[in-house]
Every structure is written in structure tokens, then in C-alpha cells.
Short mmCIF file of C-alpha atoms in Angstrom, two decimals:
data_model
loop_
_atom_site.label_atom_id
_atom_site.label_comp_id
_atom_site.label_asym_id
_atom_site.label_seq_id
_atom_site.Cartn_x
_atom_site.Cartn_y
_atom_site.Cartn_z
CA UNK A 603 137.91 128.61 245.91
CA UNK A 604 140.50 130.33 243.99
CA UNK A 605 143.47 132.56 244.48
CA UNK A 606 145.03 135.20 242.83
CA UNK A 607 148.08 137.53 243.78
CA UNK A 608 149.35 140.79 242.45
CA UNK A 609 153.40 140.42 241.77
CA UNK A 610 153.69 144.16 241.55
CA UNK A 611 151.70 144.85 244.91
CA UNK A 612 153.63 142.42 246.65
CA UNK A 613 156.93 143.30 249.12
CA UNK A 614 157.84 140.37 250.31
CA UNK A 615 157.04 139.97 254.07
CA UNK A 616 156.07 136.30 253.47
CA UNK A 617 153.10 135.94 255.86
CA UNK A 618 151.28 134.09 253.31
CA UNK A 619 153.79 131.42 252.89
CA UNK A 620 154.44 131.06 256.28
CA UNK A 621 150.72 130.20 256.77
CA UNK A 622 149.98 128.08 253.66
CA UNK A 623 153.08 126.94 252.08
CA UNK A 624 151.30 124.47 250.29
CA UNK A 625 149.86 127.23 247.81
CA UNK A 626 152.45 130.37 248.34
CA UNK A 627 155.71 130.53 247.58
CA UNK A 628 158.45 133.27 247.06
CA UNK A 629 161.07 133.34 243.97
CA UNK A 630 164.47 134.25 244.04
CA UNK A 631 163.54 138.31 244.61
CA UNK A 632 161.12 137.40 247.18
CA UNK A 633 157.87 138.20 245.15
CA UNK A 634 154.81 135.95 245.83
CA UNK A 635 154.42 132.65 243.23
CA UNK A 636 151.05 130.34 243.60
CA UNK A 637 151.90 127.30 243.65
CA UNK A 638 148.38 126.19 242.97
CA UNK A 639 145.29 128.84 242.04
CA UNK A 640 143.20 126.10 243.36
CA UNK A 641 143.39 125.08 246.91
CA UNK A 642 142.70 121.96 248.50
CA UNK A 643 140.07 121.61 251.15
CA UNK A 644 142.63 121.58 253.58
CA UNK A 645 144.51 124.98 252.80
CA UNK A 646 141.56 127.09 252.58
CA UNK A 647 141.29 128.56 255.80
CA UNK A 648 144.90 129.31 255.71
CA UNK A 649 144.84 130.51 252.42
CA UNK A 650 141.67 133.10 253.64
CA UNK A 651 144.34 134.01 256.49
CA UNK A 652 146.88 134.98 253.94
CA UNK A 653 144.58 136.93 251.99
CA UNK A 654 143.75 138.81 255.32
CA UNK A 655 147.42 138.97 256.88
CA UNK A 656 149.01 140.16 253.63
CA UNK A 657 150.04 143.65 255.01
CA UNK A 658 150.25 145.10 250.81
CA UNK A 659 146.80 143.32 250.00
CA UNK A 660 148.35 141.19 246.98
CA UNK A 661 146.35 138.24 247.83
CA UNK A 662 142.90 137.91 246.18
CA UNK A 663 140.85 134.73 247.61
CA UNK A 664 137.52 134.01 245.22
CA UNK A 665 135.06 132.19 247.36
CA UNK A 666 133.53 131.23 243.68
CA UNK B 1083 122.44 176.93 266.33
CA UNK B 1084 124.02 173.60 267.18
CA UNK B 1085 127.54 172.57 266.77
CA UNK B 1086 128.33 168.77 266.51
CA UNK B 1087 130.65 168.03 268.94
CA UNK B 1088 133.88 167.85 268.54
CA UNK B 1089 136.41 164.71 268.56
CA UNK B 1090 137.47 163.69 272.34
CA UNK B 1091 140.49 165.25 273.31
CA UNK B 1092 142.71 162.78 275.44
CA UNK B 1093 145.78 162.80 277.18
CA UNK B 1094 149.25 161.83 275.56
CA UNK B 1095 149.36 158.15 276.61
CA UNK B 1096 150.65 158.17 280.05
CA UNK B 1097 153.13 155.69 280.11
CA UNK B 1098 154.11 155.16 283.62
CA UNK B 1099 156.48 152.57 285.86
CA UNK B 1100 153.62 151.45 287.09
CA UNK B 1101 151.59 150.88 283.72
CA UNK B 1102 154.38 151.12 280.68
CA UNK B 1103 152.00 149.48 278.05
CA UNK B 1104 148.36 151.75 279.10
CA UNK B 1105 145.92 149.23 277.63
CA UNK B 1106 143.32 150.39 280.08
CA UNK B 1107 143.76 153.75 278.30
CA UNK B 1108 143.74 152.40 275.10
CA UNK B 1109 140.48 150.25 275.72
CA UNK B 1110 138.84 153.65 276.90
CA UNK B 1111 139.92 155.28 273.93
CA UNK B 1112 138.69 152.14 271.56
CA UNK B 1113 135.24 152.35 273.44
CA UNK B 1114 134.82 156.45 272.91
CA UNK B 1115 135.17 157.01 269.07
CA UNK B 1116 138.30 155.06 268.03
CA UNK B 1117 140.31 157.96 266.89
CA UNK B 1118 141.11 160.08 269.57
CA UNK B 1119 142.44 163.50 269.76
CA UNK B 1120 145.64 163.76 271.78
CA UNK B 1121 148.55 166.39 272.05
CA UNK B 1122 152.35 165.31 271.58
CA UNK B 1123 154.65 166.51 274.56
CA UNK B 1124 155.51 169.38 272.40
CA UNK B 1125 151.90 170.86 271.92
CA UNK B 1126 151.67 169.59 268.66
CA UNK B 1127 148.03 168.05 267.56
CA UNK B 1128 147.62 164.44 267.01
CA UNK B 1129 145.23 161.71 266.18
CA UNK B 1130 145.65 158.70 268.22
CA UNK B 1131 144.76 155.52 266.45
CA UNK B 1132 143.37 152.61 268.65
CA UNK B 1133 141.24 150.36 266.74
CA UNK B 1134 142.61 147.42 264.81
CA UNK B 1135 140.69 147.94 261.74
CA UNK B 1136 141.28 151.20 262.06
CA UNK B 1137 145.13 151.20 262.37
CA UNK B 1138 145.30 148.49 259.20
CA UNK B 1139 143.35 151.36 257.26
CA UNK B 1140 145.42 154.06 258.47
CA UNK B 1141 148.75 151.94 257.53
CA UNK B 1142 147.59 150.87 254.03
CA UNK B 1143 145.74 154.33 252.75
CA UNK B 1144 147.12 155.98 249.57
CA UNK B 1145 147.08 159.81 251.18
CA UNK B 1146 148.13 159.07 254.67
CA UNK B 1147 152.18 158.97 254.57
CA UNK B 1148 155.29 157.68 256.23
CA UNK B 1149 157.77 160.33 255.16
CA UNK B 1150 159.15 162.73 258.02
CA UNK B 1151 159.43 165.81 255.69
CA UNK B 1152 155.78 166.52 255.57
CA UNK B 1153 154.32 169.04 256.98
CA UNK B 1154 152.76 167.97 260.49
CA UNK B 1155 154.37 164.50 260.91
CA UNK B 1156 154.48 163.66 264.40
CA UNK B 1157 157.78 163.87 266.24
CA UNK B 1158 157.28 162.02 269.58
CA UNK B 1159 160.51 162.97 270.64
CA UNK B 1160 164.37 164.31 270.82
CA UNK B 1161 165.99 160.92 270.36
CA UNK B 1162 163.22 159.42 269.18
CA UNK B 1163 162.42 161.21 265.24
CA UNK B 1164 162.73 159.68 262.15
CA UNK B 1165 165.73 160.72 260.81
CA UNK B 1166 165.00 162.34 256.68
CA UNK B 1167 166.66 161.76 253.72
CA UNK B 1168 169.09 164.34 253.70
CA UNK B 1169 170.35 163.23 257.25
CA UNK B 1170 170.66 159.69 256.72
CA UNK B 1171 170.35 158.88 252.77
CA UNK B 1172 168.64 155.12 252.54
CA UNK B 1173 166.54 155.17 255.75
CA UNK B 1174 163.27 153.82 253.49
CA UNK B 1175 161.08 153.26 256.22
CA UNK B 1176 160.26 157.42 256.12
CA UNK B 1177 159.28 156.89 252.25
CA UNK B 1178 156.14 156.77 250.35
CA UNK B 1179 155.75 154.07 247.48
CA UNK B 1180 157.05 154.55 244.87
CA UNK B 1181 159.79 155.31 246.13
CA UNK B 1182 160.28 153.38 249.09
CA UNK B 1183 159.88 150.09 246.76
CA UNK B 1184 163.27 150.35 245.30
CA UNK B 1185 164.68 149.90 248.59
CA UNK B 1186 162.41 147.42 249.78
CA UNK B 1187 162.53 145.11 246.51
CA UNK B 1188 166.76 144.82 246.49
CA UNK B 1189 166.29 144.04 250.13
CA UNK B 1190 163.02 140.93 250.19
CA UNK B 1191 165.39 138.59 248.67
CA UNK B 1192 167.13 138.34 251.47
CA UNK B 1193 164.82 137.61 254.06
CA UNK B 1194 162.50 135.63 252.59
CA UNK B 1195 161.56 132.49 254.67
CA UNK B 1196 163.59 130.21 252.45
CA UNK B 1197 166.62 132.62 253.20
CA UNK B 1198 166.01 132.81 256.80
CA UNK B 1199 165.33 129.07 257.53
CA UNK B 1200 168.43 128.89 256.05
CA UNK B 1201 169.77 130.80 258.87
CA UNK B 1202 168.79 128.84 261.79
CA UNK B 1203 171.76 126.97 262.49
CA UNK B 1204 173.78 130.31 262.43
CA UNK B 1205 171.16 132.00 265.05
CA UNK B 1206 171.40 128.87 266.78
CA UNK B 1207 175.14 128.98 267.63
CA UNK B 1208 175.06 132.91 268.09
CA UNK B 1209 172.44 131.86 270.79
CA UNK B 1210 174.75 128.98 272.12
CA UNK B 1211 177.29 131.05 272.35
CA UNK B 1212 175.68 133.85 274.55
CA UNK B 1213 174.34 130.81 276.54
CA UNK B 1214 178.16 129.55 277.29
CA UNK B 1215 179.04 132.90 278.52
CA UNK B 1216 176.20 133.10 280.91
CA UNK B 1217 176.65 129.38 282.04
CA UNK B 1218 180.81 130.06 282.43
CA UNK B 1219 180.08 133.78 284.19
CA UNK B 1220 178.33 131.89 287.46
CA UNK B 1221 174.35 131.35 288.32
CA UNK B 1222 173.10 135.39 288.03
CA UNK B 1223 172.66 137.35 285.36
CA UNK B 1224 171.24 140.40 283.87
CA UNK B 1225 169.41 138.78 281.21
CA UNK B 1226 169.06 141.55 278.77
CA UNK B 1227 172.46 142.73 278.89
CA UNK B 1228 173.68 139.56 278.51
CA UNK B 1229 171.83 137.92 276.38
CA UNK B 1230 168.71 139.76 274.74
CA UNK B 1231 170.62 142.64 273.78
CA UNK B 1232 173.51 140.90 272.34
CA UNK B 1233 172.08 138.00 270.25
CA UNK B 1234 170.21 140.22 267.77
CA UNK B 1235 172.86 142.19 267.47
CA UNK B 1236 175.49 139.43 266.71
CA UNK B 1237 172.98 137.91 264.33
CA UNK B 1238 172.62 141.00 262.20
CA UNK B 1239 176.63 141.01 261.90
CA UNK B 1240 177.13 138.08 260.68
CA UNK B 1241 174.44 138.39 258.56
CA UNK B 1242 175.99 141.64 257.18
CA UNK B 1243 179.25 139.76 257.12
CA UNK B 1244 180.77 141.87 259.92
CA UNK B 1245 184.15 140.06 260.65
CA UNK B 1246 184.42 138.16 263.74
CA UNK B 1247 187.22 140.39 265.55
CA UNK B 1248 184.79 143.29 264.65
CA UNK B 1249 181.70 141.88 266.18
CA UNK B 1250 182.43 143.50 269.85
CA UNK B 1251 182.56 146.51 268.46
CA UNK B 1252 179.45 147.02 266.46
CA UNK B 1253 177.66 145.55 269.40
CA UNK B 1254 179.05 147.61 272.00
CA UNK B 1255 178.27 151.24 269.35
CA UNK B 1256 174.69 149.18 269.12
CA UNK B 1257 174.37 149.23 273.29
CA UNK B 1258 175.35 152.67 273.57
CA UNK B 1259 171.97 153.62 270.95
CA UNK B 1260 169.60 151.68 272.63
CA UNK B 1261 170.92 152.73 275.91
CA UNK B 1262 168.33 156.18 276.23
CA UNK B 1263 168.23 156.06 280.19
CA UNK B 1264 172.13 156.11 280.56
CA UNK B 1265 173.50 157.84 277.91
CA UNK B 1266 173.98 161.24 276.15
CA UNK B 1267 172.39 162.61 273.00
CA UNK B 1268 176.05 163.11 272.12
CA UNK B 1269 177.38 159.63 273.22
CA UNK B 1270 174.49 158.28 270.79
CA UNK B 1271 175.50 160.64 268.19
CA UNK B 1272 178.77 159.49 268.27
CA UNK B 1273 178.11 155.62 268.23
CA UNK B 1274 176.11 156.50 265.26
CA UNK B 1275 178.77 158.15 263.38
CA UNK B 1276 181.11 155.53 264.10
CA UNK B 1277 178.82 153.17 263.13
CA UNK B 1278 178.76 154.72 260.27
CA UNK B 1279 182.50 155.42 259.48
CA UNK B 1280 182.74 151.33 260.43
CA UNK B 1281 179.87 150.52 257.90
CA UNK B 1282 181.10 152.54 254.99
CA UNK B 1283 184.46 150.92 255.08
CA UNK B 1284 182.68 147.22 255.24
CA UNK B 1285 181.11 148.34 251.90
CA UNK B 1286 184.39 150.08 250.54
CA UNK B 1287 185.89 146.26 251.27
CA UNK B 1288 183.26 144.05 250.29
CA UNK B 1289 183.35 146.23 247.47
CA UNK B 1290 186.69 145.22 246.17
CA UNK B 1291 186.86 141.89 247.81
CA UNK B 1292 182.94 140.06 247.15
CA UNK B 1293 181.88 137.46 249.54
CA UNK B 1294 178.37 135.47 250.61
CA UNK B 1295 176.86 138.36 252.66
CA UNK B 1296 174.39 140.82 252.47
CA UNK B 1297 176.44 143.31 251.29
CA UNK B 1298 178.48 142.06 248.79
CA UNK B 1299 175.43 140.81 247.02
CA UNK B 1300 173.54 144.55 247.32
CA UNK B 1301 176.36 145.57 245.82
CA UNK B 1302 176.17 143.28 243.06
CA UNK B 1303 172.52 144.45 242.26
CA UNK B 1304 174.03 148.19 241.29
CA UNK B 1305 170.55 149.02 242.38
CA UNK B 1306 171.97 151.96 245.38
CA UNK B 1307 174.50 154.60 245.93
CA UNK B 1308 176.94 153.87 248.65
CA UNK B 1309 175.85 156.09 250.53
CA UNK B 1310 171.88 154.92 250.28
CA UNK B 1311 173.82 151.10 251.22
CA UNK B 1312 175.44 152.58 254.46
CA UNK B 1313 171.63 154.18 255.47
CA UNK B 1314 170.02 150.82 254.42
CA UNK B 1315 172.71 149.15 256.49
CA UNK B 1316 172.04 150.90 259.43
CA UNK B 1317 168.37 150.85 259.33
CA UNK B 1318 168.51 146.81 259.46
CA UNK B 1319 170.93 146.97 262.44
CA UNK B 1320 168.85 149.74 264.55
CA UNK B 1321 165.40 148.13 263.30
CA UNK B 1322 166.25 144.50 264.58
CA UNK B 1323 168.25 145.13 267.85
CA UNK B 1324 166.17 146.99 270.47
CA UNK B 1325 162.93 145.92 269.19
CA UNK B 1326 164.17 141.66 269.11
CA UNK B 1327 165.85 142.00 272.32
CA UNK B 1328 162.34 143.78 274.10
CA UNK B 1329 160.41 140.55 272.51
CA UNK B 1330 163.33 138.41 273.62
CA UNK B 1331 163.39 139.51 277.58
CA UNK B 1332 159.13 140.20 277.92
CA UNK B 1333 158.97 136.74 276.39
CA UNK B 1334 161.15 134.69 279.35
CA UNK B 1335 159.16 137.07 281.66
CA UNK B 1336 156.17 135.87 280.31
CA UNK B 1337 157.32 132.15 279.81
CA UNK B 1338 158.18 132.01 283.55
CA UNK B 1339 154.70 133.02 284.56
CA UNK B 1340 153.27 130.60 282.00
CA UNK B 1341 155.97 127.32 282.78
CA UNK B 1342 153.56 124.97 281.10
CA UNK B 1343 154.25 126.73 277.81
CA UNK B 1344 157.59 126.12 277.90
CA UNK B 1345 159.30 124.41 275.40
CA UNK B 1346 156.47 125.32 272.54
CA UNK B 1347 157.05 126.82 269.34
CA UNK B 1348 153.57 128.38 269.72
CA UNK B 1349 154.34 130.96 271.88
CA UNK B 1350 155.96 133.16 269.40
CA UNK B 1351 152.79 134.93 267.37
CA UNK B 1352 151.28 135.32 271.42
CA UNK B 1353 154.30 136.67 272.67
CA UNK B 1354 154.30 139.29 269.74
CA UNK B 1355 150.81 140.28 270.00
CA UNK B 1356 150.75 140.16 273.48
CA UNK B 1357 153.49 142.40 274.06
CA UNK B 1358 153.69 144.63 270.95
CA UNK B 1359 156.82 146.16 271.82
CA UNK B 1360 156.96 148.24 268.56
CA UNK B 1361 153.23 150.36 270.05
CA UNK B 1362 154.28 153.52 268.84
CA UNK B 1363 156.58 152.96 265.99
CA UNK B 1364 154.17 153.34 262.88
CA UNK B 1365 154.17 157.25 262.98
CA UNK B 1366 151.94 158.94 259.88
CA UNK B 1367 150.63 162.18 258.56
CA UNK B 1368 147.98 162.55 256.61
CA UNK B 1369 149.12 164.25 253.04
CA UNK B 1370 145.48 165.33 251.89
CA UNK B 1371 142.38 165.27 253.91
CA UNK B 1372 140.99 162.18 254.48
CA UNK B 1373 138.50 160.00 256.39
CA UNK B 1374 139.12 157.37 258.71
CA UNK B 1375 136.21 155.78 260.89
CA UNK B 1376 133.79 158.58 260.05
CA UNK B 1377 136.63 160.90 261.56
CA UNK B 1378 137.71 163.68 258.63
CA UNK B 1379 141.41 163.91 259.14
CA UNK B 1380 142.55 167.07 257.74
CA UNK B 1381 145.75 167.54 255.38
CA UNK B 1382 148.99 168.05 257.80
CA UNK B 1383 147.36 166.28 260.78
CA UNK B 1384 149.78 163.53 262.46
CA UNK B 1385 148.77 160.54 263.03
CA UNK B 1386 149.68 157.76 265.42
CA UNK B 1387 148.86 154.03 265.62
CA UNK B 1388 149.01 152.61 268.51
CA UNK B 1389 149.88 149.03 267.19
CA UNK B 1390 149.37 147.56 270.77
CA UNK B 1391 146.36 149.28 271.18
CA UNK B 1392 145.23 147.66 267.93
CA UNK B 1393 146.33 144.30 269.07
CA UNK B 1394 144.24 143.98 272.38
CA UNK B 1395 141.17 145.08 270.22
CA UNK B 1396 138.51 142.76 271.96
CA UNK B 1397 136.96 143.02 267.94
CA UNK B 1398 140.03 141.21 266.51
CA UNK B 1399 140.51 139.06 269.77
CA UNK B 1400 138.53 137.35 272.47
CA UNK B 1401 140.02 138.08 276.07
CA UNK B 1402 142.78 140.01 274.14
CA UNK B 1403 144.77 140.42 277.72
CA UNK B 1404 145.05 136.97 278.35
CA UNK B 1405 148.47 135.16 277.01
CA UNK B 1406 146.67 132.29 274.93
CA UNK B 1407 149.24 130.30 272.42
CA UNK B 1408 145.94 128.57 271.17
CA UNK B 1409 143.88 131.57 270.15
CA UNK B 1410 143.21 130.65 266.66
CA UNK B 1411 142.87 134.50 265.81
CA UNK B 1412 146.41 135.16 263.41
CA UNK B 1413 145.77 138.68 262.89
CA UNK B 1414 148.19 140.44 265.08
CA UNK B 1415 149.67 143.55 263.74
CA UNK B 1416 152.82 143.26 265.91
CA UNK B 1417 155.09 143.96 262.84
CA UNK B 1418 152.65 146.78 261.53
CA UNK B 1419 151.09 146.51 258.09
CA UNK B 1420 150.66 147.86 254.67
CA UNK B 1421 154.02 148.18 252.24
CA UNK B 1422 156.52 148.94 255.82
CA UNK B 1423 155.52 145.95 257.60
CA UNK B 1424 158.77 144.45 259.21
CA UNK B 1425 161.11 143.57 256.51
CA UNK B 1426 162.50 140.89 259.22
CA UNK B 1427 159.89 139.64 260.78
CA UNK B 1428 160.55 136.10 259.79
CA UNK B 1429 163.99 136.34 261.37
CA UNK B 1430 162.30 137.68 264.48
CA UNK B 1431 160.24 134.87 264.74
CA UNK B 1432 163.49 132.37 264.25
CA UNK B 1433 165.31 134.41 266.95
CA UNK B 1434 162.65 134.64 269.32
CA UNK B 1435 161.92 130.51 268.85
CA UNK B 1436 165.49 129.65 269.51
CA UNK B 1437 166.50 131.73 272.30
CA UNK B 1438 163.78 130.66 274.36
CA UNK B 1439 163.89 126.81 273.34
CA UNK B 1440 167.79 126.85 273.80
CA UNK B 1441 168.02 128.66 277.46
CA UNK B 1442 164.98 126.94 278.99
CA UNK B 1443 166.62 123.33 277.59
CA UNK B 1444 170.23 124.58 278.87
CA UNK B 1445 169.38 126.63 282.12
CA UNK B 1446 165.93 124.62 283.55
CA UNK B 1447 166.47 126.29 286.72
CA UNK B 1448 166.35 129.73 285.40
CA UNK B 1449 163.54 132.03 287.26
CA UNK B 1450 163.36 135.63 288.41
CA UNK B 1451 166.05 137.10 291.19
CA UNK B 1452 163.44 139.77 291.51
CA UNK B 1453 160.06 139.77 292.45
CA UNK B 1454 157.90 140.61 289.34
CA UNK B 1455 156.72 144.09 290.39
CA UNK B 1456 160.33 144.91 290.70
CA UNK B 1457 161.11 144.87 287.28
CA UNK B 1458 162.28 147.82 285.39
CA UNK B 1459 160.07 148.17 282.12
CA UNK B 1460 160.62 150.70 279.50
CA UNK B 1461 158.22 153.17 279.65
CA UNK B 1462 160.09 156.34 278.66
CA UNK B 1463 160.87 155.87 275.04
CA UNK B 1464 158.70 154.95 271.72
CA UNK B 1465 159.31 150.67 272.84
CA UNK B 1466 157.97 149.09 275.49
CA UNK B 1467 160.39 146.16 276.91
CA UNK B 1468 162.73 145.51 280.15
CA UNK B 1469 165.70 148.23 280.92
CA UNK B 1470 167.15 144.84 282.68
CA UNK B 1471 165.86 141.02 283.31
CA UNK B 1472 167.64 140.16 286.50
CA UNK B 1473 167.77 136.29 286.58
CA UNK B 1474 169.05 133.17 288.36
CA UNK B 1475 169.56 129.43 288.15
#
């Protein structure tokens, strides 16, 4: 699996690192950062809820 | 010659005493076509909005907008419109992208969740406090006067850096707004302007005098007019009172009929879904014709989505009635979706966590002083919630 996300898309409501923090984060103005493109076992079904909660549809999960 | 027939024409939802939230309506409507045909108490057309994909397709399409002066956009009532531009200057939530962004972007910084975890101990002693007052006042209370209602409120103040001595009176000019069954159009209008007046000389201050709030650092960005800050200002105070203090008082209802969930910090995506206090909030118009469901939705035609409706979709959620902490279903639409979704929502969520953790841990004894059917929901405005949360311990 990989993930992408679309800074410019993005406003901030944070959904996707409240569900996978291990992989999302938010910089100083609040727009999305990966913290990995690659997520862990673990992560992935919270990182397939992120790409489905984010209400601006900045998060792009690959299912490679 | 054959006509196809046309879309089903429903009533407005009937919100009554006896059923505030209609979700037997809504699951009627959801089983017909989805998109329903409806007429607003003033005679004015509407599509009603019921399904959950539907309503996330509705809130995220490119044509279908949030901004009151279009032609058509649905105005569900006197004190309940959107205000425009040119009456309050700054109020982004009636704005399309790209314009709406530069409102939204100088505001994410500050409620990110780093920012509001960072809050928690301040919530937390707001809460305390409203907790002392109903301990020291005796063993009854009205538990949305006294404490739903005012902990939002005092949270947003501080958070805008409202001095102390001032804090009684923003919340009392917030009361008087929310209060729709007991007062005047004009007492509201008033409140409003004197929130107003009271808000444009915090700014004027902070201006000359910087500190670590909200305000002083939107003024540092130089990103909006004055008079764009004061709307933005009061668009965060009226977005996160009524709305936090409905979630806040359904939630204890629902808590005391649930006891064994008391004390988790699960509840809080349940309690939002379940109750969807913000049903008819999201109010659109479509700006050239488009198609939702298979439905053509013409240029002009409001739209609304009934974000409750949406969120007891039995697609998007098995037994979607039932209060279930361990659904494993996380797609609730409580704070709506697409670029508007609630700018706050991760505050709500803090607020909402503490106030129940701190008054069931402080007040164990607390239950009802009225039997459940007795209680006064909101069914008359565009929220559903509790006019008043009688309580004892």
C-alpha cells in the first residue's frame, strides 16, 4: 500500500491524523504531511479510513 | 403518450415534541428514491437529501454551492438564514472555494489536533469550574443552563482571549442567541450587535497590545480586514456554542440510559452520529444543473442534507438506531463534509470527552429529576438538542 495527499486540496479538519497518526501529520498551518508513504501492516485499515473520512478528498490510498 | 413519473413529493420534515429528530421519516424517504421532493414552510421548492452517499456527493460537488446569495438557496427560516456577505463580512461558511479557502487556511492552524490537545487542561478547568458551581448551588440543576450552555461558551473566550471580567458577558449575549423559544428577533438582534461592538474593540486592543490568543495572532497574519476578523470571530463563537452544548446535554441523556458506558472515551464518535444535532445545517443550491442519484437537479433548486438522515443510513451502518460505542463503522458525517466540514470538530470531541468524564467522576449520583418522556427537546429550530436537562444527585 501507498499513500499520497494533495497539500492544496487539503483544509485542515485533521480526521486523518486523528485516525492514523502514525502516517498523518499536520504542519504549523495545519496542512496534511505523510509521515511515511508506506504504511505498516498495522496502519492500513486506518489509513483506508482516512482516505474515506477526509471530507476535501486529499488522501489518495494505492492498494498497489 | 407516457410521462415518467415524477420525483416523490414529501412533506417538510415534521419535527414534532413527540418525534424532534423524524428518522422514521427519513428511513421512508431513504427507501423511496433518496432525494425527495419537499416544500420549505415558505412554499419554496426543495430537494431533501437522505442518503449518506448521497449527502457526501451533494457536500463535495463542484456546481452545487454554499453561498446564500444564489438564486434559490434554501432559507428554512426567520432566525434561522445564513446571514451574506454584505450583512456580516467574514461569515465563510456561505462561500464557495476559492474563496472560502482564504478564510479557512488563516484559521486550520489553530485547531489542528496538536493545537487543541494542547488545550485540554484549559477545557478541563473551564469544566471544573462549571462543576463547582453546580456542586456549591445544592443537589438540582438545570443541566443545560448550567452547564452545557456555558462551558462551550467559556471555552471559546478564552480561546479568543476574552478577558476574565468579560467572560459573563459574552456568555450571557451568547444565551440570549441561542435562546429562540424565549426571546425576541430584536433581543437577538441586539445581543448580536453588541457582540459585535464587544468583538471589534477586542481586535482594536489586541491590535495595539499582541498577546497568545487567537486574535492577536490573525492579526499578525495581515491575511483579513477587521471587519472580515470581527465576522470570522463571531462565526467561531455562534458555530461552537449551541451546537457543543446540544451534543453535551443529549450525551448525559444518553449516558444515563447506557450507565455501563460510563466513564469511556468511546462514546464520543456514537454520541455524534447518534444524535447529529447539526441535521439541517448543511443548506445548498445547486449553481448549474446537475445530477445526483440519477435525480437531475436543475440550476436554482435548493438543496438540503439531512446530515442525520445520512447518519442512520442502514448502508453506512448496521442497526444505525442503536447507541453502539463498538460499531467499527467511522464514517459518521456528524460534522458534515467536503471543504466546510467543522473547522472545530477536534475541540468538540475534547469538550464533549471531558465534560462527561469530569461530572460522572464528580457527581456519581447524578440521574434524571424527570421522567425521560418529559424532556423538552428542540424541535422548532434548524438543531435538534434539549431546551433544558433537569437533573439531580
Amino acid at each position: 500500500m501507498r499513500v499520497t495527499v494533495d497539500r492544496d486540496q487539503c483544509v485542515g479538519a485533521g480526521q486523518c491524523v486523528l485516525n492514523a497518526p502514525d502516517v498523518f501529520d499536520q504542519d504549523d498551518d495545519g496542512v496534511v504531511v505523510l509521515v511515511t508513504d508506506e504504511p505498516g501492516v498495522q496502519d492500513r485499515d486506518a489509513v483506508r479510513a482516512a482516505g474515506d473520512l477526509c471530507p476535501s478528498r486529499s488522501v489518495t490510498v494505492h492498494e498497489d | 403518450m407516457t410521462t415518467s413519473p415524477g420525483p416523490t413529493v414529501v412533506d417538510f420534515p415534521l419535527r414534532t415534541p413527540e418525534e424532534p429528530l423524524p428518522l422514521s421519516q427519513y428511513a421512508s424517504h431513504r427507501e423511496q428514491s433518496g432525494l425527495v421532493r419537499s416544500y420549505l414552510p415558505n412554499g419554496m421548492p426543495i430537494w431533501l437529501v437522505t442518503r449518506h452517499e448521497d449527502v457526501r456527493a451533494v457536500l463535495t460537488h463542484p456546481k452545487i454551492s454554499a453561498n446564500p446569495d444564489n438564486e434559490g438557496f434554501p432559507n428554512v427560516g426567520a432566525t434561522m438564514g445564513v446571514p451574506k456577505q454584505d450583512q456580516i463580512p467574514g461569515w465563510f461558511v456561505g462561500l464557495d472555494s476559492p474563496e472560502h479557502d482564504r478564510f479557512r487556511k488563516v484559521l486550520i492552524p489553530e485547531f489542528t489536533v496538536r493545537r487543541v490537545r494542547d488545550l485540554r487542561p484549559a477545557v478541563e478547568r473551564t469544566v471544573d469550574e462549571r462543576i463547582d458551581a453546580l456542586l456549591a448551588g445544592g443537589n438540582t440543576a438545570d443541566l443545560v443552563e448550567d452547564f452545557a450552555l456555558p462551558v462551550p461558551s467559556l471555552v471559546i473566550s478564552s480561546l479568543l482571549g476574552v478577558p476574565s471580567a468579560d467572560r459573563d458577558f459574552f456568555e450571557s449575549r451568547t444565551r440570549t442567541l441561542v435562546a429562540i423559544r424565549t426571546s425576541t428577533d430584536e433581543q437577538r438582534a441586539t445581543a448580536t450587535r453588541e457582540l459585535l461592538r464587544y468583538i471589534n474593540r477586542l481586535i482594536a486592543i489586541k491590535d495595539k497590545w499582541r498577546g497568545d490568543d487567537l486574535i492577536s495572532r490573525l492579526l499578525s497574519t495581515g491575511q483579513l480586514s477587521h471587519e472580515e476578523l470581527s465576522g470570522v470571530l463571531l462565526l467561531l463563537l455562534i458555530a461552537g456554542h449551541e451546537t457543543t452544548a446540544n451534543n453535551i446535554g443529549l450525551g448525559v441523556v444518553t449516558l444515563l440510559s447506557n450507565p455501563e458506558w460510563i466513564g469511556s472515551d468511546r462514546v464520543v464518535e456514537e454520541l455524534l452520529r447518534l444524535h447529529s444535532v447539526a441535521d439541517m445545517v448543511a443548506l445548498r443550491v445547486a449553481v448549474d444543473d446537475v445530477e445526483i442519484a440519477g435525480q437531475r437537479i436543475r440550476r436554482g433548486e435548493g438543496i438540503v442534507p439531512l446530515i442525520a438522515a445520512a447518519n442512520h443510513d442502514t448502508e453506512a451502518f448496521g442497526c444505525p438506531h442503536a447507541f453502539n460505542p463498538e460499531r467499527t463503522e467511522r464514517r459518521h458525517i456528524a460534522f458534515g463534509y467536503g471543504v466546510h466540514q467543522c473547522l472545530g470538530q477536534n475541540l468538540v470531541r475534547v469538550e464533549m470527552e471531558i465534560a462527561y468524564r469530569r461530572l460522572f467522576e464528580r457527581i456519581p449520583t447524578l440521574e434524571l429529576a424527570v421522567p425521560m418522556d418529559e424532556l423538552a427537546f428542540k424541535y422548532d429550530g434548524i438543531l435538534f438538542g434539549l431546551h433544558e436537562l433537569p437533573v439531580r444527585w
